[in-house]
PDB file of C-alpha atoms in Angstrom:
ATOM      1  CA  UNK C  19      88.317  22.993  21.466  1.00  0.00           C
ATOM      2  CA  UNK C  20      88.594  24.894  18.305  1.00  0.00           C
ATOM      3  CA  UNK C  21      86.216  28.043  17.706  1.00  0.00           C
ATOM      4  CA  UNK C  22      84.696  26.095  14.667  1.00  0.00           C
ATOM      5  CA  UNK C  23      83.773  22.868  16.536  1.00  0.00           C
ATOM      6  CA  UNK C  24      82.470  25.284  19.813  1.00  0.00           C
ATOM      7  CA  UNK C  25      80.429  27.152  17.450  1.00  0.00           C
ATOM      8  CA  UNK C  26      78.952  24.050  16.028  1.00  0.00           C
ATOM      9  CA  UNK C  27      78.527  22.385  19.089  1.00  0.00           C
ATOM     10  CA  UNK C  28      76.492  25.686  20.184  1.00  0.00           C
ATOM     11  CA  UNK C  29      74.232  25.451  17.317  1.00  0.00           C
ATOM     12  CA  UNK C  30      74.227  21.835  17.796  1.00  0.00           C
ATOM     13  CA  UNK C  31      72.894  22.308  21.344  1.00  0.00           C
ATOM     14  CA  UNK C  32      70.081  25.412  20.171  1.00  0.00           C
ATOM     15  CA  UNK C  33      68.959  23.014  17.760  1.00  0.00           C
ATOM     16  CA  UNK C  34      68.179  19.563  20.147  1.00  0.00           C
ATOM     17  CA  UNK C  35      66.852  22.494  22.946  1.00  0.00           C
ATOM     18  CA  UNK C  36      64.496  24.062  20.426  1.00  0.00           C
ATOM     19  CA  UNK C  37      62.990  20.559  19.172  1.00  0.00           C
ATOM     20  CA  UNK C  38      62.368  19.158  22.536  1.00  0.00           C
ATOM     21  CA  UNK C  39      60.361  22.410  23.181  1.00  0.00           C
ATOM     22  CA  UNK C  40      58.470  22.317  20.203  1.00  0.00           C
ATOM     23  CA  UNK C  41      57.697  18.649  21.186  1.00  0.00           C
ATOM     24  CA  UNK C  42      56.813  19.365  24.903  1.00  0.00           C
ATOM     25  CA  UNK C  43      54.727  22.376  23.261  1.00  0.00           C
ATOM     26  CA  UNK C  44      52.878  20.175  20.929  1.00  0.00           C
ATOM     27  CA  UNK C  45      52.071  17.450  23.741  1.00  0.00           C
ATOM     28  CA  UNK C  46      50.563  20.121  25.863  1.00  0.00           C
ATOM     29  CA  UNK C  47      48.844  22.608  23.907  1.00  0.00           C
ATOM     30  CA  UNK C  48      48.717  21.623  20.193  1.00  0.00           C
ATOM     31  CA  UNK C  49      46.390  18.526  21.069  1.00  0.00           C
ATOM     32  CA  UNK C  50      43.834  20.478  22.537  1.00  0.00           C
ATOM     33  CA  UNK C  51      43.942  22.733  19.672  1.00  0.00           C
ATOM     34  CA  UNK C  52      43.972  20.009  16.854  1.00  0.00           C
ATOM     35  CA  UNK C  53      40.463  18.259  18.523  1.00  0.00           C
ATOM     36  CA  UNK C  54      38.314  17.272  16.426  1.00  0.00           C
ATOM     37  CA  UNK C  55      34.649  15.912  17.049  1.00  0.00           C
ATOM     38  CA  UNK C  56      34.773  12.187  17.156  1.00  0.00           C
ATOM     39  CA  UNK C  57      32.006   9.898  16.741  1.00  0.00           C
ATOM     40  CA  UNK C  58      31.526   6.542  18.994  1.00  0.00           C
ATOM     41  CA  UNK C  59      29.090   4.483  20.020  1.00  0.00           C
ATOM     42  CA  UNK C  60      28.069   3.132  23.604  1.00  0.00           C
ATOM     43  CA  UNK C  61      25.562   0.420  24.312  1.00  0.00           C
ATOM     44  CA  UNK C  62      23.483   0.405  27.190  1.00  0.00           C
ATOM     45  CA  UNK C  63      24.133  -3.595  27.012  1.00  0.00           C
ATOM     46  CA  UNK C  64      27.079  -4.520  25.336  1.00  0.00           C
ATOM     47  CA  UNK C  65      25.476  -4.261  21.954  1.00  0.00           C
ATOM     48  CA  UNK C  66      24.513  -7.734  22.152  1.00  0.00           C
ATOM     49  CA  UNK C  67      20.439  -5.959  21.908  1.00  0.00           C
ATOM     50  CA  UNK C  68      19.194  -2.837  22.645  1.00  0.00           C
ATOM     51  CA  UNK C  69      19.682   0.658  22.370  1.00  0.00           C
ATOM     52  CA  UNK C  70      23.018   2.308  21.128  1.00  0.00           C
ATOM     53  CA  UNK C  71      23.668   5.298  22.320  1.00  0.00           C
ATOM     54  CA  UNK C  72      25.708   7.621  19.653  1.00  0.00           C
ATOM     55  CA  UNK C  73      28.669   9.284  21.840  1.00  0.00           C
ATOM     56  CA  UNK C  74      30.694  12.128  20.750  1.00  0.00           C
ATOM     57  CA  UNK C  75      33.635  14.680  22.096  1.00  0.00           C
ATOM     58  CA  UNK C  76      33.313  17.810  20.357  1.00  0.00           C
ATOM     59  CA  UNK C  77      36.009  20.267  20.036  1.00  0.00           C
ATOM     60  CA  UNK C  78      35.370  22.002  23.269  1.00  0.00           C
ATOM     61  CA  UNK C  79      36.262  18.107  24.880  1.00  0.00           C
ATOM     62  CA  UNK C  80      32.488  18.343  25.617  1.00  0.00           C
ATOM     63  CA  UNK C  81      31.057  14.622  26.003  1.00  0.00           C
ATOM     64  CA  UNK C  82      27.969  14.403  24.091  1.00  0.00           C
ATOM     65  CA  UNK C  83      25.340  11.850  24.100  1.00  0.00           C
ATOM     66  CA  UNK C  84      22.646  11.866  21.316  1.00  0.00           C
ATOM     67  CA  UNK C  85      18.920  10.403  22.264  1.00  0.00           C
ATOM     68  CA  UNK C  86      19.468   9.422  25.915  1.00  0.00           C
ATOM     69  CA  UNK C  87      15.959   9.571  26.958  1.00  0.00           C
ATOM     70  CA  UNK C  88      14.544   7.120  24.115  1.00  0.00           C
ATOM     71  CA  UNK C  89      11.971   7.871  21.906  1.00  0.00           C
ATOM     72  CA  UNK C  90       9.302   9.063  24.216  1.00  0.00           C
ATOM     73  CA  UNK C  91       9.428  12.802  24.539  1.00  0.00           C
ATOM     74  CA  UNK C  92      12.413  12.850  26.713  1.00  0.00           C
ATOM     75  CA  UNK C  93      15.110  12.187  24.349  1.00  0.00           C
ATOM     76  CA  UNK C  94      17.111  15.229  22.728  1.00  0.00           C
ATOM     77  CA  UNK C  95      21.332  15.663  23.266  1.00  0.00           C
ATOM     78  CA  UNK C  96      22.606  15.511  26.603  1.00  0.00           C
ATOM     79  CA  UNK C  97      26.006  17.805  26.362  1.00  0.00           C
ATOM     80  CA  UNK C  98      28.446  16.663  29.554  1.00  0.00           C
ATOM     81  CA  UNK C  99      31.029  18.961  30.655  1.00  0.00           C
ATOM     82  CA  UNK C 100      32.745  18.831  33.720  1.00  0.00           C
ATOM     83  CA  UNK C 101      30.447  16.525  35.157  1.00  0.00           C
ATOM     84  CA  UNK C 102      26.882  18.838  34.259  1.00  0.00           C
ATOM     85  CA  UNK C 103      23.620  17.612  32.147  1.00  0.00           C
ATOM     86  CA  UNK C 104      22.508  20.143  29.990  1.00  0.00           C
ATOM     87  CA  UNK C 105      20.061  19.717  27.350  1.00  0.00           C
ATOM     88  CA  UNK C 106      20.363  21.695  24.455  1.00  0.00           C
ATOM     89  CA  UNK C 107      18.008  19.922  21.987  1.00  0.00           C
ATOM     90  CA  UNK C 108      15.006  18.601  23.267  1.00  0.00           C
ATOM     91  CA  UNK C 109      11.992  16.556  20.944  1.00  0.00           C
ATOM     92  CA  UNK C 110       9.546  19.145  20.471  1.00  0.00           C
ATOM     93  CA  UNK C 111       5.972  17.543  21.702  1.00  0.00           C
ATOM     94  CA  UNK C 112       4.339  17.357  18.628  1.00  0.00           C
ATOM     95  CA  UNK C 113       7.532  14.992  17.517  1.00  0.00           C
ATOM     96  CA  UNK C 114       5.804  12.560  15.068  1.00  0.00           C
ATOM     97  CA  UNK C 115       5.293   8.805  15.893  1.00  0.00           C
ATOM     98  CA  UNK C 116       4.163   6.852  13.296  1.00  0.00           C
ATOM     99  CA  UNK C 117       3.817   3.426  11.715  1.00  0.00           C
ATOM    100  CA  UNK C 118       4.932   1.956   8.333  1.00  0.00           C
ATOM    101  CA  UNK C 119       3.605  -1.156   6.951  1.00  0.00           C
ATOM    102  CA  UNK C 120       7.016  -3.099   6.026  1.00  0.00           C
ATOM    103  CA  UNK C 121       6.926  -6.358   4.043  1.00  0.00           C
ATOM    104  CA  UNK C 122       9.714  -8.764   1.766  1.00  0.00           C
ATOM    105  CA  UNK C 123      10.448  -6.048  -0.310  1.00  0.00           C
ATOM    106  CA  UNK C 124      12.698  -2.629   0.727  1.00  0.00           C
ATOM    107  CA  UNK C 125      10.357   0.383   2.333  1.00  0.00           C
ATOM    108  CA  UNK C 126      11.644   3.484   3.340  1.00  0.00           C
ATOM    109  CA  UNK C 127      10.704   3.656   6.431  1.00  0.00           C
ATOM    110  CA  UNK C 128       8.925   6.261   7.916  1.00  0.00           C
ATOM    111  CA  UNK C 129       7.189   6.340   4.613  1.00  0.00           C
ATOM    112  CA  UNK C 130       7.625  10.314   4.693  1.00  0.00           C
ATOM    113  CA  UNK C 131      10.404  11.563   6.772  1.00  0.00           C
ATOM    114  CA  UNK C 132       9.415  14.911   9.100  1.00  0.00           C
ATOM    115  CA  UNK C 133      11.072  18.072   8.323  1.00  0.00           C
ATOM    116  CA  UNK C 134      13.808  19.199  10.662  1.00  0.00           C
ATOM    117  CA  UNK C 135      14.218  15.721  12.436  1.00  0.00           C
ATOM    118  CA  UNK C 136      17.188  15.076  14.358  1.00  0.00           C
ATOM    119  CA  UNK C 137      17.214  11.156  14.962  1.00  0.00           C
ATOM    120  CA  UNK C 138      14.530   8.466  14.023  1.00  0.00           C
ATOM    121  CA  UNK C 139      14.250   5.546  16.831  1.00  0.00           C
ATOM    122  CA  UNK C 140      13.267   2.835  14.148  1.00  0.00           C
ATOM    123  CA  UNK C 141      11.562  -0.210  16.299  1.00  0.00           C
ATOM    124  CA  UNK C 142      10.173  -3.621  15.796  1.00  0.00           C
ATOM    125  CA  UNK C 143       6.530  -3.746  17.194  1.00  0.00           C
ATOM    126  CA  UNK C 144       5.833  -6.663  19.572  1.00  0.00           C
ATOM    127  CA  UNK C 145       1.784  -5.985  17.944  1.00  0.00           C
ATOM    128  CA  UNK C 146       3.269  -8.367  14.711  1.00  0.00           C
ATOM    129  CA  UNK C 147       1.964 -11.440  14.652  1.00  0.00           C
ATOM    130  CA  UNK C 148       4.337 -13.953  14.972  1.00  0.00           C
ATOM    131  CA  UNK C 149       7.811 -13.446  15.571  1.00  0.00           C
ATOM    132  CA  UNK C 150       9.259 -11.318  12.032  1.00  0.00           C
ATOM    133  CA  UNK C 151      12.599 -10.127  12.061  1.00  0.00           C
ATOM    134  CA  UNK C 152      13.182  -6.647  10.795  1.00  0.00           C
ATOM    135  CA  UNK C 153      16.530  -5.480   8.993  1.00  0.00           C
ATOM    136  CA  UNK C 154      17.267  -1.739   8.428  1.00  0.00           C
ATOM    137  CA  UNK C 155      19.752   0.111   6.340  1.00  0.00           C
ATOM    138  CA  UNK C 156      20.580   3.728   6.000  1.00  0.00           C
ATOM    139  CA  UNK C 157      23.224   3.911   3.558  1.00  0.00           C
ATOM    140  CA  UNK C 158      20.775   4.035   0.182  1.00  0.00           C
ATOM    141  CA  UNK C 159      21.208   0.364  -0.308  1.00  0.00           C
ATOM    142  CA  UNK C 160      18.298  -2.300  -0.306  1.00  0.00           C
ATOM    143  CA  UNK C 161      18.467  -4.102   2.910  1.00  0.00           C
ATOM    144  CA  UNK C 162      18.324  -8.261   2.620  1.00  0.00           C
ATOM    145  CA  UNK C 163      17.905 -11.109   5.248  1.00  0.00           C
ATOM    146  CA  UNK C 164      21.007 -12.970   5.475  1.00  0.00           C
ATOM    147  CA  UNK C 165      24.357 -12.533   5.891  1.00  0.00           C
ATOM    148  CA  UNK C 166      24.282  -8.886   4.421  1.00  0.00           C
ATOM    149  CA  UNK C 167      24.578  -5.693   6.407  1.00  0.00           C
ATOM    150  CA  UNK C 168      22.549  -4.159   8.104  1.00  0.00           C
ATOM    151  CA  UNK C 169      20.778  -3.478  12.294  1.00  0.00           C
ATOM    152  CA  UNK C 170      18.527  -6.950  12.242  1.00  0.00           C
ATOM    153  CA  UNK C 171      15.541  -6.148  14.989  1.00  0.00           C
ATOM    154  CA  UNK C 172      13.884  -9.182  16.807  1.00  0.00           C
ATOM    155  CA  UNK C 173      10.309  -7.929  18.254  1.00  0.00           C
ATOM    156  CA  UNK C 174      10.690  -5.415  20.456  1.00  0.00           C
ATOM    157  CA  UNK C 175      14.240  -4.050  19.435  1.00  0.00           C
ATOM    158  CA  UNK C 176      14.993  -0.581  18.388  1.00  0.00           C
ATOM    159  CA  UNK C 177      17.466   1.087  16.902  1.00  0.00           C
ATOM    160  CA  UNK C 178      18.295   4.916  16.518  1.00  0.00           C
ATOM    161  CA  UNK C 179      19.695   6.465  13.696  1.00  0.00           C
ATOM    162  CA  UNK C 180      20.786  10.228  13.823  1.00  0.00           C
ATOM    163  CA  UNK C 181      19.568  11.202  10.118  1.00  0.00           C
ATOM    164  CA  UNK C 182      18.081  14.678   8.741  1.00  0.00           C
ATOM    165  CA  UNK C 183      14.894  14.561   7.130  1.00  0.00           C
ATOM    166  CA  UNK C 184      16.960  14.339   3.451  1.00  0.00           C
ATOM    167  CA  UNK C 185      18.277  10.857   4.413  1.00  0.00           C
ATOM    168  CA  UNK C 186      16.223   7.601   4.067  1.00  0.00           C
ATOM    169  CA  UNK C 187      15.766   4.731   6.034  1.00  0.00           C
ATOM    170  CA  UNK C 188      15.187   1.183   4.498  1.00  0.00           C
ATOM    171  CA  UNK C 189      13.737  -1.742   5.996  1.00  0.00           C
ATOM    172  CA  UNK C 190      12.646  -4.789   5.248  1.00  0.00           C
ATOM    173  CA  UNK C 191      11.042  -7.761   7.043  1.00  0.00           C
ATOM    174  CA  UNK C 192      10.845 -11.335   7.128  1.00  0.00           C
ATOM    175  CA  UNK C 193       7.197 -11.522   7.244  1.00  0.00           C
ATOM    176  CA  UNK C 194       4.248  -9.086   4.960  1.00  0.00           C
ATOM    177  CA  UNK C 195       2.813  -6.051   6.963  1.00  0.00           C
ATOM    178  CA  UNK C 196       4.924  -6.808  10.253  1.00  0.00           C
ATOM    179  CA  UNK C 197       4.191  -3.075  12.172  1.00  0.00           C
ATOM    180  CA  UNK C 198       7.120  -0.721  12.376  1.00  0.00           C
ATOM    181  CA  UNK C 199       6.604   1.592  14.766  1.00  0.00           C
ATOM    182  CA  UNK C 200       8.938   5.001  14.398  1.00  0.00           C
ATOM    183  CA  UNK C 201       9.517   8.140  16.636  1.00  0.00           C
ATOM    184  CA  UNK C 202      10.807  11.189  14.623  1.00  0.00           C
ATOM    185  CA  UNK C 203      12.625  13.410  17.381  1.00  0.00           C
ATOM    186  CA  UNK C 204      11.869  17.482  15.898  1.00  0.00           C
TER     187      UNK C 204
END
């Protein structure tokens, strides 16, 4: 072999070792690193009805589950790592519930929001008379029955929504004054 080609086939060689480090590097450590908090959602039945549960990994790799408890009092974060509950946020006990009169027409629902909230459960009283259907929206857009977006609650459905205090929800229903009932977790 020449001493031009040898040299070449030496840098050649430095150059295929160096990137198959960097990539072994990258696979091990530079994932970890480059984590970002991820936002999913778990139903406790499919999501066919129900309760979903909003499911995160944070940057730590920490599983975190938002609201287990429901709206009662229990509620709060659950934070799972390695296999431990802890409970970093819990509803303090004078955590407002409330009801809001929702009819045809869009209502921001609860009618005031409580400072420092951090999720609304949002559910469809089985008190209404009949069977109403209620339709909620949080994205500053009228909600409207129909094929239109939007979390539609039979009577006795609930859904959570992990909003501050600045953010509105809007609901509307398919009958006048059908009961709303809403926990504001503080």
């Amino acid at each position: 072999m020449r001493p031009t080609m040898k040299k070449s086939a030496i840098v050649l060689l430095q150059a295929i070792t160096a990137l198959v480090l960097f990539t072994l590097y990258d696979a091990c450590v530079g994932a970890a690193f480059a984590q970002n908090a991820v936002l999913m959602y778990a139903s406790t039945d499919g999501g066919t009805k129900g309760i979903n549960l909003p499911v995160r990994v944070d940057a730590l790799g920490q599983l975190i589950i938002s609201n287990p408890g429901g709206g009662g009092g229990g509620g709060g974060t659950v934070v799972i790592d390695g296999g431990l509950q802890t409970y970093p946020v819990t509803c303090a006990a004078a955590s407002p519930h409330k009801y809001t009169s929702v009819g045809t027409a869009s209502t921001i629902t609860p009618a005031t929001a409580a400072a420092g909230r951090l999720f609304t459960r949002v559910c469809n009283s089985l008190e209404a008379s009949g069977s109403p259907l209620v339709k909620c929206r949080t994205d500053s857009v009228a909600p409207a029955l129909g094929a239109t977006p939007g979390e539609v609650l039979a009577p006795g459905d609930c859904v959570t929504y992990t909003l501050p205090a600045a953010a509105n929800i809007l609901c509307i229903a398919s009958a006048a004054a059908t009961p709303v009932s809403t926990f504001e977790c503080q």
